[in-house]
Amino acid sequence: MGARKRLRAEKLKAEKRSIAIASLRECPTSPRKMRLVADMIRGVEINRALGMLRYSKKEASVRLEKLLRSAIANWEAKNQGVSLEETPLCVKTISVDGGRQLKRIQPAPQGRAHRIRKRSNHVTIIVDRMEIAAPAVKEAAAPATETKPAAKKTTAATTKKATTTAKKTTAAKTTTAKAAADVKPENAAN
């Protein structure tokens, strides 16, 4: 193993020490239904995410709540010296992938059969510490950049209005020219 590869492997190993992973395999819910609930808690602090899952009406929220609790327990096992109350954790990433499909047949009219696909999914949750210092830097830089796009929007809107007005003027000229051309042959025939 080369030096760069070894250093990269050590860096990845050190990063994996701070995160906790929990996965759910072959969950008998369609991936689309599970993604609706997963999108709710992505990037959210864990206590808030647990509350959202607890009081959600979706069936998938029960399974995701159990999986999130498992990820939190995995984080506690990796970081035994650190208190959970002192460390703000969040759902860093959550991914829902399609699992295997059970294919069944349902009787249909006139002797036909319709295929039913009973879908399943795989869910992976990664829990990590929240990054609190990073948003403060972005907020300081945000006001300076917000003024520039506003100016661009007004110039874009002005340009759009000008082109729309020019198109209307051109259309009006062509309409009047056609009307004038239509009038002349009729007068000439009389």
Tab-separated table of C-alpha atoms in Angstrom:
chain	number	residue	atom	x	y	z
A	1	MET	CA	0.000	0.000	0.000
A	2	GLY	CA	1.346	3.411	-0.995
A	3	ALA	CA	1.802	6.290	1.399
A	4	ARG	CA	-1.035	8.393	-0.061
A	5	LYS	CA	-3.436	5.485	-0.026
A	6	ARG	CA	-2.526	4.646	3.579
A	7	LEU	CA	-2.959	8.275	4.681
A	8	ARG	CA	-6.320	8.457	2.932
A	9	ALA	CA	-7.429	5.225	4.614
A	10	GLU	CA	-6.400	6.553	8.031
A	11	LYS	CA	-8.271	9.805	7.406
A	12	LEU	CA	-11.457	7.939	6.432
A	13	LYS	CA	-11.103	5.712	9.483
A	14	ALA	CA	-10.813	8.763	11.752
A	15	GLU	CA	-13.916	10.321	10.143
A	16	LYS	CA	-15.921	7.140	10.659
A	17	ARG	CA	-15.148	7.187	14.385
A	18	SER	CA	-17.238	10.309	14.928
A	19	ILE	CA	-20.294	9.212	12.914
A	20	ALA	CA	-22.810	6.486	13.633
A	21	ILE	CA	-24.530	4.455	10.941
A	22	ALA	CA	-27.724	2.418	11.181
A	23	SER	CA	-29.367	0.576	8.317
A	24	LEU	CA	-32.702	-1.093	7.730
A	25	ARG	CA	-32.892	-3.781	5.046
A	26	GLU	CA	-35.881	-5.222	3.175
A	27	CYS	CA	-38.453	-2.947	4.800
A	28	PRO	CA	-41.854	-3.879	3.285
A	29	THR	CA	-42.841	-0.323	2.332
A	30	SER	CA	-42.475	1.252	-1.076
A	31	PRO	CA	-39.404	3.490	-1.403
A	32	ARG	CA	-41.559	6.426	-2.501
A	33	LYS	CA	-43.601	6.349	0.715
A	34	MET	CA	-40.461	6.002	2.836
A	35	ARG	CA	-38.743	8.934	1.066
A	36	LEU	CA	-41.627	11.240	2.010
A	37	VAL	CA	-40.836	10.684	5.686
A	38	ALA	CA	-37.056	10.583	5.186
A	39	ASP	CA	-37.076	14.002	3.502
A	40	MET	CA	-38.807	15.455	6.587
A	41	ILE	CA	-35.948	14.604	8.954
A	42	ARG	CA	-32.901	15.046	6.683
A	43	GLY	CA	-30.488	17.540	8.297
A	44	VAL	CA	-32.670	18.006	11.403
A	45	GLU	CA	-31.464	17.863	15.020
A	46	ILE	CA	-32.165	14.415	16.518
A	47	ASN	CA	-34.589	15.426	19.294
A	48	ARG	CA	-36.664	17.424	16.839
A	49	ALA	CA	-36.521	14.557	14.320
A	50	LEU	CA	-37.714	12.072	16.959
A	51	GLY	CA	-40.644	14.375	17.771
A	52	MET	CA	-41.544	14.739	14.099
A	53	LEU	CA	-41.479	10.971	13.625
A	54	ARG	CA	-43.409	10.286	16.824
A	55	TYR	CA	-46.346	12.496	15.832
A	56	SER	CA	-46.401	11.760	12.105
A	57	LYS	CA	-49.400	9.871	10.728
A	58	LYS	CA	-47.332	7.967	8.157
A	59	GLU	CA	-46.730	4.260	8.726
A	60	ALA	CA	-43.109	4.606	7.623
A	61	SER	CA	-42.412	7.037	10.488
A	62	VAL	CA	-42.668	4.216	13.054
A	63	ARG	CA	-39.899	2.256	11.325
A	64	LEU	CA	-37.720	5.337	10.830
A	65	GLU	CA	-38.090	6.334	14.486
A	66	LYS	CA	-36.839	2.923	15.553
A	67	LEU	CA	-33.951	3.170	13.076
A	68	LEU	CA	-33.010	6.664	14.305
A	69	ARG	CA	-32.966	5.434	17.907
A	70	SER	CA	-30.640	2.640	16.788
A	71	ALA	CA	-28.303	5.151	15.129
A	72	ILE	CA	-28.248	7.250	18.306
A	73	ALA	CA	-27.398	4.154	20.363
A	74	ASN	CA	-24.583	3.346	17.906
A	75	TRP	CA	-23.219	6.889	18.327
A	76	GLU	CA	-23.302	6.521	22.125
A	77	ALA	CA	-21.434	3.202	21.872
A	78	LYS	CA	-18.691	4.782	19.730
A	79	ASN	CA	-18.368	7.889	21.926
A	80	GLN	CA	-18.577	6.528	25.471
A	81	GLY	CA	-16.852	9.462	27.172
A	82	VAL	CA	-19.127	12.091	25.618
A	83	SER	CA	-22.572	13.002	26.943
A	84	LEU	CA	-25.446	12.974	24.478
A	85	GLU	CA	-27.101	16.004	26.141
A	86	GLU	CA	-23.966	18.147	25.697
A	87	THR	CA	-23.362	17.205	22.064
A	88	PRO	CA	-25.846	18.454	19.464
A	89	LEU	CA	-26.430	15.641	16.956
A	90	CYS	CA	-28.265	15.752	13.651
A	91	VAL	CA	-29.337	13.392	10.911
A	92	LYS	CA	-26.418	14.061	8.571
A	93	THR	CA	-27.580	11.850	5.716
A	94	ILE	CA	-30.479	9.520	5.152
A	95	SER	CA	-30.862	7.487	1.979
A	96	VAL	CA	-33.713	5.302	0.817
A	97	ASP	CA	-32.940	2.765	-1.892
A	98	GLY	CA	-35.235	0.319	-3.600
A	99	GLY	CA	-35.119	-3.265	-2.375
A	100	ARG	CA	-36.389	-6.435	-3.913
A	101	GLN	CA	-39.870	-6.640	-5.410
A	102	LEU	CA	-42.240	-9.499	-4.749
A	103	LYS	CA	-44.219	-10.087	-7.933
A	104	ARG	CA	-47.771	-11.292	-7.485
A	105	ILE	CA	-50.748	-11.762	-9.796
A	106	GLN	CA	-54.258	-10.392	-9.288
A	107	PRO	CA	-57.200	-11.720	-11.289
A	108	ALA	CA	-58.579	-9.268	-13.836
A	109	PRO	CA	-61.711	-9.230	-16.029
A	110	GLN	CA	-62.144	-11.587	-18.982
A	111	GLY	CA	-59.651	-14.173	-17.756
A	112	ARG	CA	-56.673	-11.809	-17.697
A	113	ALA	CA	-54.209	-11.240	-14.884
A	114	HIS	CA	-52.595	-8.028	-13.633
A	115	ARG	CA	-49.117	-7.950	-12.135
A	116	ILE	CA	-48.764	-6.544	-8.610
A	117	ARG	CA	-45.322	-5.405	-7.464
A	118	LYS	CA	-44.928	-5.467	-3.690
A	119	ARG	CA	-41.974	-3.137	-3.229
A	120	SER	CA	-39.479	-2.989	-0.396
A	121	ASN	CA	-36.655	-0.621	0.472
A	122	HIS	CA	-33.311	-0.216	2.230
A	123	VAL	CA	-32.796	2.792	4.518
A	124	THR	CA	-29.424	4.047	5.810
A	125	ILE	CA	-29.129	6.802	8.430
A	126	ILE	CA	-25.891	8.564	9.396
A	127	VAL	CA	-25.929	10.566	12.640
A	128	ASP	CA	-23.144	13.085	13.288
A	129	ARG	CA	-22.423	16.210	15.301
A	130	MET	CA	-24.082	19.402	14.146
A	131	GLU	CA	-21.840	22.024	12.593
A	132	ILE	CA	-22.700	25.214	14.459
A	133	ALA	CA	-19.772	27.464	13.481
A	134	ALA	CA	-20.253	27.114	9.704
A	135	PRO	CA	-23.671	28.856	9.412
A	136	ALA	CA	-22.377	31.983	11.244
A	137	VAL	CA	-19.726	32.465	8.544
A	138	LYS	CA	-22.298	32.064	5.772
A	139	GLU	CA	-24.630	34.628	7.390
A	140	ALA	CA	-21.863	37.233	7.463
A	141	ALA	CA	-21.107	36.701	3.776
A	142	ALA	CA	-24.765	36.458	2.729
A	143	PRO	CA	-25.773	40.171	2.898
A	144	ALA	CA	-22.949	41.214	0.558
A	145	THR	CA	-23.970	38.689	-2.093
A	146	GLU	CA	-27.714	39.286	-1.789
A	147	THR	CA	-27.523	42.862	-3.096
A	148	LYS	CA	-25.886	41.854	-6.374
A	149	PRO	CA	-28.540	39.348	-7.522
A	150	ALA	CA	-31.277	41.864	-6.734
A	151	ALA	CA	-29.660	44.323	-9.137
A	152	LYS	CA	-29.383	41.614	-11.768
A	153	LYS	CA	-33.036	40.714	-11.333
A	154	THR	CA	-34.129	44.283	-11.977
A	155	THR	CA	-31.979	44.523	-15.102
A	156	ALA	CA	-33.288	41.170	-16.280
A	157	ALA	CA	-36.854	42.300	-15.622
A	158	THR	CA	-36.222	45.583	-17.446
A	159	THR	CA	-34.700	43.728	-20.387
A	160	LYS	CA	-37.641	41.334	-20.483
A	161	LYS	CA	-40.118	44.219	-20.473
A	162	ALA	CA	-38.191	45.972	-23.251
A	163	THR	CA	-38.130	42.861	-25.451
A	164	THR	CA	-41.832	42.221	-24.818
A	165	THR	CA	-42.662	45.820	-25.757
A	166	ALA	CA	-40.494	45.568	-28.881
A	167	LYS	CA	-42.249	42.342	-29.899
A	168	LYS	CA	-45.676	43.935	-29.406
A	169	THR	CA	-44.641	46.986	-31.458
A	170	THR	CA	-43.285	44.792	-34.265
A	171	ALA	CA	-46.448	42.667	-34.235
A	172	ALA	CA	-48.631	45.794	-34.398
A	173	LYS	CA	-46.643	47.169	-37.368
A	174	THR	CA	-46.932	43.909	-39.307
A	175	THR	CA	-50.651	43.697	-38.575
A	176	THR	CA	-51.268	47.240	-39.821
A	177	ALA	CA	-49.080	46.631	-42.895
A	178	LYS	CA	-51.081	43.496	-43.754
A	179	ALA	CA	-54.345	45.358	-43.246
A	180	ALA	CA	-53.138	48.173	-45.511
A	181	ALA	CA	-52.057	45.647	-48.157
A	182	ASP	CA	-55.453	43.949	-47.987
A	183	VAL	CA	-57.259	47.273	-48.435
A	184	LYS	CA	-55.347	48.382	-51.553
A	185	PRO	CA	-56.291	45.431	-53.803
A	186	GLU	CA	-59.972	45.800	-52.912
A	187	ASN	CA	-59.940	49.530	-53.786
A	188	ALA	CA	-58.098	48.836	-57.031
A	189	ALA	CA	-60.742	46.305	-58.118
A	190	ASN	CA	-63.593	48.819	-57.612
